[in-house]
PDB file of C-alpha atoms in Angstrom:
ATOM      1  CA  MET A   1      -0.080  -0.093  -0.156  1.00 49.00           C
ATOM      2  CA  SER A   2       1.766   3.439  -1.078  1.00 56.00           C
ATOM      3  CA  LYS A   3       1.816   6.190   1.296  1.00 71.00           C
ATOM      4  CA  LYS A   4      -0.531   9.086   1.136  1.00 74.00           C
ATOM      5  CA  LYS A   5       1.088  12.673   1.308  1.00 80.00           C
ATOM      6  CA  PHE A   6      -0.614  14.745   3.707  1.00 76.00           C
ATOM      7  CA  GLU A   7      -2.741  17.187   1.580  1.00 79.00           C
ATOM      8  CA  GLU A   8      -3.915  13.405   0.442  1.00 83.00           C
ATOM      9  CA  LEU A   9      -5.513  11.917   3.932  1.00 90.00           C
ATOM     10  CA  ASP A  10      -8.764  11.821   4.493  1.00 94.00           C
ATOM     11  CA  LEU A  11     -10.782  11.452   7.677  1.00 95.00           C
ATOM     12  CA  MET A  12     -10.662   7.538   7.945  1.00 94.00           C
ATOM     13  CA  ASP A  13      -6.714   8.331   7.932  1.00 92.00           C
ATOM     14  CA  ASN A  14      -5.821   7.849  11.647  1.00 89.00           C
ATOM     15  CA  PHE A  15      -3.012  10.580  11.561  1.00 89.00           C
ATOM     16  CA  LEU A  16      -5.471  13.640  10.108  1.00 92.00           C
ATOM     17  CA  VAL A  17      -8.046  12.640  12.600  1.00 94.00           C
ATOM     18  CA  LEU A  18      -6.083  12.854  15.934  1.00 93.00           C
ATOM     19  CA  ALA A  19      -4.453  16.627  14.360  1.00 93.00           C
ATOM     20  CA  LEU A  20      -7.876  17.825  13.864  1.00 94.00           C
ATOM     21  CA  ALA A  21      -9.448  16.050  16.831  1.00 94.00           C
ATOM     22  CA  SER A  22      -6.047  17.766  18.631  1.00 93.00           C
ATOM     23  CA  ASP A  23      -7.498  21.258  17.166  1.00 92.00           C
ATOM     24  CA  LEU A  24      -8.716  23.542  20.065  1.00 90.00           C
ATOM     25  CA  GLU A  25     -11.465  24.750  17.404  1.00 92.00           C
ATOM     26  CA  GLY A  26     -11.631  21.668  14.834  1.00 93.00           C
ATOM     27  CA  GLY A  27     -11.473  18.994  17.413  1.00 94.00           C
ATOM     28  CA  PRO A  28     -14.928  20.047  19.134  1.00 95.00           C
ATOM     29  CA  ALA A  29     -16.581  21.395  15.863  1.00 95.00           C
ATOM     30  CA  TYR A  30     -15.606  18.044  14.273  1.00 96.00           C
ATOM     31  CA  GLY A  31     -17.595  15.828  17.189  1.00 96.00           C
ATOM     32  CA  ARG A  32     -20.390  18.478  17.085  1.00 96.00           C
ATOM     33  CA  LEU A  33     -20.918  17.941  13.206  1.00 96.00           C
ATOM     34  CA  LEU A  34     -20.383  13.709  13.292  1.00 96.00           C
ATOM     35  CA  ALA A  35     -22.486  13.909  16.290  1.00 97.00           C
ATOM     36  CA  GLU A  36     -25.481  15.942  14.559  1.00 96.00           C
ATOM     37  CA  GLY A  37     -24.155  13.963  10.390  1.00 96.00           C
ATOM     38  CA  LEU A  38     -24.524  10.635  11.607  1.00 97.00           C
ATOM     39  CA  LEU A  39     -26.609  10.266  14.839  1.00 97.00           C
ATOM     40  CA  HIS A  40     -28.954  13.599  14.155  1.00 95.00           C
ATOM     41  CA  GLU A  41     -27.895  14.691  17.418  1.00 96.00           C
ATOM     42  CA  LYS A  42     -26.709  18.294  18.656  1.00 94.00           C
ATOM     43  CA  VAL A  43     -25.036  18.638  21.407  1.00 93.00           C
ATOM     44  CA  ALA A  44     -23.992  22.304  23.175  1.00 89.00           C
ATOM     45  CA  HIS A  45     -21.274  21.464  25.726  1.00 94.00           C
ATOM     46  CA  VAL A  46     -18.361  19.272  24.445  1.00 95.00           C
ATOM     47  CA  ARG A  47     -14.407  18.145  25.741  1.00 95.00           C
ATOM     48  CA  VAL A  48     -12.917  16.360  23.246  1.00 95.00           C
ATOM     49  CA  HIS A  49      -9.556  13.705  23.293  1.00 93.00           C
ATOM     50  CA  ALA A  50      -7.591  12.434  21.005  1.00 93.00           C
ATOM     51  CA  GLU A  51      -6.108   8.912  21.384  1.00 88.00           C
ATOM     52  CA  LYS A  52      -7.310   9.024  24.756  1.00 89.00           C
ATOM     53  CA  ILE A  53      -5.320   6.115  26.826  1.00 88.00           C
ATOM     54  CA  ILE A  54      -7.366   4.080  29.336  1.00 86.00           C
ATOM     55  CA  PRO A  55      -4.751   1.814  31.314  1.00 87.00           C
ATOM     56  CA  GLY A  56      -5.440  -1.409  32.351  1.00 88.00           C
ATOM     57  CA  SER A  57      -6.083  -2.044  35.908  1.00 82.00           C
ATOM     58  CA  ASP A  58      -3.256  -4.177  36.640  1.00 79.00           C
ATOM     59  CA  GLU A  59       0.438  -4.722  34.798  1.00 81.00           C
ATOM     60  CA  ILE A  60      -1.442  -7.593  33.200  1.00 84.00           C
ATOM     61  CA  ARG A  61      -4.527  -6.334  32.722  1.00 85.00           C
ATOM     62  CA  ARG A  62      -5.348  -4.811  29.044  1.00 86.00           C
ATOM     63  CA  GLY A  63      -6.131  -0.945  28.398  1.00 89.00           C
ATOM     64  CA  ILE A  64      -7.031   0.521  25.662  1.00 84.00           C
ATOM     65  CA  ARG A  65      -6.819   4.055  23.018  1.00 87.00           C
ATOM     66  CA  MET A  66      -9.723   5.454  21.697  1.00 90.00           C
ATOM     67  CA  ASP A  67      -9.457   7.568  18.749  1.00 91.00           C
ATOM     68  CA  VAL A  68     -11.616   9.766  19.627  1.00 94.00           C
ATOM     69  CA  GLU A  69     -13.329  10.916  22.437  1.00 94.00           C
ATOM     70  CA  MET A  70     -16.387  13.631  22.933  1.00 96.00           C
ATOM     71  CA  GLN A  71     -18.085  13.905  25.939  1.00 96.00           C
ATOM     72  CA  SER A  72     -21.196  16.342  25.741  1.00 96.00           C
ATOM     73  CA  PHE A  73     -23.347  18.261  28.840  1.00 96.00           C
ATOM     74  CA  SER A  74     -26.378  20.262  28.789  1.00 92.00           C
ATOM     75  CA  HIS A  75     -24.420  22.738  30.400  1.00 92.00           C
ATOM     76  CA  LYS A  76     -20.715  24.186  30.408  1.00 92.00           C
ATOM     77  CA  PRO A  77     -19.611  21.511  32.947  1.00 92.00           C
ATOM     78  CA  GLU A  78     -17.378  22.307  35.694  1.00 90.00           C
ATOM     79  CA  GLU A  79     -13.008  21.189  35.182  1.00 86.00           C
ATOM     80  CA  ASN A  80     -13.779  17.848  36.711  1.00 86.00           C
ATOM     81  CA  GLU A  81     -18.074  16.944  35.916  1.00 91.00           C
ATOM     82  CA  LEU A  82     -18.759  13.468  34.959  1.00 93.00           C
ATOM     83  CA  PRO A  83     -20.842  14.054  30.993  1.00 95.00           C
ATOM     84  CA  ASP A  84     -24.234  13.452  30.501  1.00 96.00           C
ATOM     85  CA  LYS A  85     -23.136  11.437  27.214  1.00 97.00           C
ATOM     86  CA  VAL A  86     -19.827   9.918  25.593  1.00 97.00           C
ATOM     87  CA  TYR A  87     -19.086   9.278  21.906  1.00 97.00           C
ATOM     88  CA  ASP A  88     -16.738   7.028  21.313  1.00 96.00           C
ATOM     89  CA  PHE A  89     -15.232   7.749  17.392  1.00 96.00           C
ATOM     90  CA  GLU A  90     -13.171   4.588  15.714  1.00 93.00           C
ATOM     91  CA  PRO A  91     -12.379   5.167  12.151  1.00 92.00           C
ATOM     92  CA  HIS A  92     -10.964   2.088  10.528  1.00 86.00           C
ATOM     93  CA  HIS A  93      -9.558   0.743   7.234  1.00 79.00           C
ATOM     94  CA  GLN A  94     -11.037  -2.314   5.892  1.00 72.00           C
ATOM     95  CA  ASN A  95      -9.787  -5.050   8.984  1.00 72.00           C
ATOM     96  CA  ALA A  96      -9.932  -8.151  10.660  1.00 62.00           C
ATOM     97  CA  ASP A  97      -9.467  -7.052  14.647  1.00 70.00           C
ATOM     98  CA  ASN A  98     -12.069  -8.630  16.427  1.00 84.00           C
ATOM     99  CA  LEU A  99     -14.358  -5.269  16.020  1.00 90.00           C
ATOM    100  CA  PHE A 100     -17.290  -6.802  17.291  1.00 92.00           C
ATOM    101  CA  LYS A 101     -15.602  -7.839  20.265  1.00 92.00           C
ATOM    102  CA  ARG A 102     -13.384  -4.982  20.825  1.00 90.00           C
ATOM    103  CA  SER A 103     -16.334  -2.417  20.855  1.00 92.00           C
ATOM    104  CA  ARG A 104     -17.564  -4.432  23.651  1.00 93.00           C
ATOM    105  CA  PHE A 105     -14.520  -4.298  25.484  1.00 93.00           C
ATOM    106  CA  ASN A 106     -14.059  -0.456  24.575  1.00 93.00           C
ATOM    107  CA  GLN A 107     -17.561   0.218  26.067  1.00 95.00           C
ATOM    108  CA  ALA A 108     -16.882  -2.193  29.714  1.00 94.00           C
ATOM    109  CA  LYS A 109     -13.297   0.496  30.292  1.00 94.00           C
ATOM    110  CA  ILE A 110     -15.597   3.571  28.947  1.00 94.00           C
ATOM    111  CA  ASP A 111     -18.248   2.751  31.242  1.00 95.00           C
ATOM    112  CA  ALA A 112     -15.849   2.218  34.409  1.00 92.00           C
ATOM    113  CA  GLN A 113     -14.004   5.703  34.085  1.00 91.00           C
ATOM    114  CA  ASN A 114     -17.195   7.729  34.493  1.00 93.00           C
ATOM    115  CA  LEU A 115     -18.787   6.860  37.581  1.00 90.00           C
ATOM    116  CA  TYR A 116     -16.717   7.869  40.887  1.00 90.00           C
ATOM    117  CA  SER A 117     -15.970   5.329  43.784  1.00 88.00           C
ATOM    118  CA  GLY A 118     -17.922   4.698  46.091  1.00 89.00           C
ATOM    119  CA  GLU A 119     -20.750   6.217  43.961  1.00 88.00           C
ATOM    120  CA  ARG A 120     -24.682   3.820  44.464  1.00 91.00           C
ATOM    121  CA  ASP A 121     -26.872   5.847  42.277  1.00 94.00           C
ATOM    122  CA  PHE A 122     -25.595   3.989  38.759  1.00 94.00           C
ATOM    123  CA  ASN A 123     -28.373   6.192  36.548  1.00 94.00           C
ATOM    124  CA  LYS A 124     -25.500   8.903  36.662  1.00 94.00           C
ATOM    125  CA  LEU A 125     -23.441   6.302  34.494  1.00 96.00           C
ATOM    126  CA  PRO A 126     -23.593   8.371  31.099  1.00 96.00           C
ATOM    127  CA  ASP A 127     -24.880   6.850  28.354  1.00 97.00           C
ATOM    128  CA  LEU A 128     -22.819   5.942  25.523  1.00 98.00           C
ATOM    129  CA  CYS A 129     -22.545   5.507  21.620  1.00 97.00           C
ATOM    130  CA  VAL A 130     -18.861   3.710  19.973  1.00 96.00           C
ATOM    131  CA  ILE A 131     -19.642   4.568  16.523  1.00 96.00           C
ATOM    132  CA  ASN A 132     -17.569   2.399  14.297  1.00 95.00           C
ATOM    133  CA  ILE A 133     -16.408   4.615  11.183  1.00 96.00           C
ATOM    134  CA  LEU A 134     -15.640   1.571   8.362  1.00 95.00           C
ATOM    135  CA  ASP A 135     -14.074   1.378   4.875  1.00 93.00           C
ATOM    136  CA  TYR A 136     -15.821  -1.983   4.220  1.00 93.00           C
ATOM    137  CA  ASP A 137     -19.633  -3.732   4.964  1.00 93.00           C
ATOM    138  CA  PRO A 138     -18.976  -5.262   7.889  1.00 92.00           C
ATOM    139  CA  PHE A 139     -22.039  -7.893   8.190  1.00 92.00           C
ATOM    140  CA  GLY A 140     -22.158  -7.917   4.304  1.00 92.00           C
ATOM    141  CA  LYS A 141     -26.283  -6.193   3.770  1.00 94.00           C
ATOM    142  CA  GLY A 142     -26.027  -3.584   1.969  1.00 93.00           C
ATOM    143  CA  GLN A 143     -26.425  -0.990   4.830  1.00 94.00           C
ATOM    144  CA  THR A 144     -24.970   2.339   4.742  1.00 95.00           C
ATOM    145  CA  LYS A 145     -25.409   2.079   8.997  1.00 96.00           C
ATOM    146  CA  TYR A 146     -26.256  -1.167  11.048  1.00 96.00           C
ATOM    147  CA  HIS A 147     -27.577   0.832  14.745  1.00 97.00           C
ATOM    148  CA  PHE A 148     -27.386  -2.305  18.099  1.00 96.00           C
ATOM    149  CA  HIS A 149     -28.408  -1.946  21.286  1.00 96.00           C
ATOM    150  CA  ASN A 150     -30.259  -4.070  23.966  1.00 95.00           C
ATOM    151  CA  MET A 151     -33.205  -5.194  24.096  1.00 95.00           C
ATOM    152  CA  CYS A 152     -35.237  -8.041  25.212  1.00 96.00           C
ATOM    153  CA  ALA A 153     -35.721 -10.868  22.491  1.00 96.00           C
ATOM    154  CA  GLU A 154     -38.913 -12.563  23.948  1.00 97.00           C
ATOM    155  CA  ASP A 155     -40.591  -9.148  23.506  1.00 97.00           C
ATOM    156  CA  VAL A 156     -38.824  -6.458  21.418  1.00 94.00           C
ATOM    157  CA  THR A 157     -41.393  -3.690  22.565  1.00 96.00           C
ATOM    158  CA  ILE A 158     -40.059  -4.110  25.839  1.00 96.00           C
ATOM    159  CA  PRO A 159     -37.427  -0.790  26.557  1.00 93.00           C
ATOM    160  CA  TYR A 160     -34.412  -1.860  28.428  1.00 96.00           C
ATOM    161  CA  PRO A 161     -32.556   1.909  28.960  1.00 95.00           C
ATOM    162  CA  ASP A 162     -28.832   0.921  29.729  1.00 96.00           C
ATOM    163  CA  GLY A 163     -27.826   3.955  27.266  1.00 97.00           C
ATOM    164  CA  LEU A 164     -26.067   2.012  25.409  1.00 97.00           C
ATOM    165  CA  ASP A 165     -26.080   2.125  21.633  1.00 97.00           C
ATOM    166  CA  TYR A 166     -23.643   0.871  18.928  1.00 97.00           C
ATOM    167  CA  TYR A 167     -22.902   2.313  15.337  1.00 97.00           C
ATOM    168  CA  TYR A 168     -21.004   0.892  12.319  1.00 96.00           C
ATOM    169  CA  PHE A 169     -21.104   3.020   9.369  1.00 96.00           C
ATOM    170  CA  ASN A 170     -20.333   1.747   5.708  1.00 95.00           C
ATOM    171  CA  THR A 171     -18.477   4.326   3.994  1.00 94.00           C
ATOM    172  CA  SER A 172     -17.535   2.047   0.804  1.00 90.00           C
ATOM    173  CA  SER A 173     -20.969   2.342  -0.832  1.00 83.00           C
ATOM    174  CA  PRO A 174     -23.181   4.713   0.816  1.00 84.00           C
ATOM    175  CA  ASN A 175     -26.960   3.897   0.168  1.00 87.00           C
ATOM    176  CA  ASP A 176     -28.923   5.466   2.735  1.00 85.00           C
ATOM    177  CA  GLU A 177     -31.961   6.992   2.357  1.00 89.00           C
ATOM    178  CA  ASP A 178     -30.488  10.069   4.179  1.00 90.00           C
ATOM    179  CA  ASP A 179     -28.849  12.194   2.121  1.00 93.00           C
ATOM    180  CA  GLU A 180     -26.957  13.780   4.123  1.00 94.00           C
ATOM    181  CA  LEU A 181     -25.727  11.002   6.225  1.00 95.00           C
ATOM    182  CA  ASN A 182     -24.859  10.079   2.167  1.00 95.00           C
ATOM    183  CA  ALA A 183     -23.174  13.230   1.448  1.00 96.00           C
ATOM    184  CA  LEU A 184     -20.861  12.871   4.741  1.00 97.00           C
ATOM    185  CA  LEU A 185     -19.582   9.000   5.084  1.00 96.00           C
ATOM    186  CA  LYS A 186     -18.471  10.271   0.795  1.00 96.00           C
ATOM    187  CA  TYR A 187     -17.302  13.002   2.906  1.00 97.00           C
ATOM    188  CA  ILE A 188     -15.281  11.169   5.230  1.00 96.00           C
ATOM    189  CA  GLN A 189     -14.022   8.550   2.958  1.00 95.00           C
ATOM    190  CA  ASN A 190     -12.636  11.255   0.488  1.00 94.00           C
ATOM    191  CA  SER A 191     -12.052  14.745   2.138  1.00 95.00           C
ATOM    192  CA  THR A 192     -12.253  16.650  -0.843  1.00 95.00           C
ATOM    193  CA  GLU A 193     -13.591  20.541  -1.744  1.00 95.00           C
ATOM    194  CA  GLU A 194     -15.605  18.378  -4.511  1.00 96.00           C
ATOM    195  CA  ASN A 195     -17.500  16.002  -2.348  1.00 96.00           C
ATOM    196  CA  ALA A 196     -18.254  18.512   0.224  1.00 96.00           C
ATOM    197  CA  THR A 197     -21.323  19.211  -0.973  1.00 96.00           C
ATOM    198  CA  THR A 198     -24.029  19.634   2.260  1.00 96.00           C
ATOM    199  CA  GLU A 199     -23.706  23.077   4.543  1.00 97.00           C
ATOM    200  CA  LEU A 200     -22.585  20.422   7.195  1.00 97.00           C
ATOM    201  CA  THR A 201     -19.588  18.667   4.929  1.00 97.00           C
ATOM    202  CA  LYS A 202     -18.463  22.709   4.537  1.00 97.00           C
ATOM    203  CA  GLN A 203     -18.125  23.545   7.305  1.00 97.00           C
ATOM    204  CA  LEU A 204     -16.290  20.604   8.258  1.00 97.00           C
ATOM    205  CA  HIS A 205     -13.824  20.821   4.929  1.00 96.00           C
ATOM    206  CA  GLU A 206     -12.801  24.210   7.009  1.00 96.00           C
ATOM    207  CA  TYR A 207     -11.196  22.450   9.359  1.00 95.00           C
ATOM    208  CA  VAL A 208      -9.776  20.245   7.376  1.00 95.00           C
ATOM    209  CA  THR A 209      -7.904  22.420   5.535  1.00 94.00           C
ATOM    210  CA  LYS A 210      -7.440  24.582   8.551  1.00 92.00           C
ATOM    211  CA  VAL A 211      -5.437  21.270   9.506  1.00 92.00           C
ATOM    212  CA  LYS A 212      -4.367  20.348   6.428  1.00 89.00           C
ATOM    213  CA  THR A 213      -2.500  23.968   6.339  1.00 88.00           C
ATOM    214  CA  SER A 214      -1.001  24.150   9.355  1.00 80.00           C
ATOM    215  CA  PRO A 215       2.827  24.252   9.240  1.00 73.00           C
ATOM    216  CA  GLU A 216       3.227  22.805  12.548  1.00 72.00           C
ATOM    217  CA  GLU A 217       0.482  19.321  11.808  1.00 66.00           C
ATOM    218  CA  ARG A 218       2.798  19.111   8.060  1.00 65.00           C
TER     219      ARG A 218
END
């Protein structure tokens, strides 16, 4: 696989994603725009962490590295305040790295750090979205978006509000009924000005361009 030049990187490429998420202005904008475009959720106050490391519980237990974590709040948060919701954005090129159990493991580690010691009210645990953005169809069913959440197998109408959602987005052939989503996934796959065809992707492209033209990042 030939190496790309920096200006050719897309939002599936780890280095560009981390550079964008690390930018003081671009990072929060990137998270907000993805939450809006992928999930139709608007967030007011956010913290964004690029390449966040959550260590294992001891020297023989595995930790995780989150590509991009976004914490959302309904108000301007205090310094150590726990979020209302956590988004784990994980872009992946085609691979077979145990994707589904990896998502499960990431979820457990993320949840474990988001409740204070001694807390008895588990309703204070933030909601969590684990969002995998893939350049292939992980299930081979031709869908652009796959959304999973826990439910009762005997009666799917019974709510099970544990606040956990897994999403898998396929950028390789966007064909959703949602044209805005298709445009966003097309732009993530090939982050060029020509593919910035909606208001959301045009905003995203402004931050991508800023990072790509930054002497420090280059």
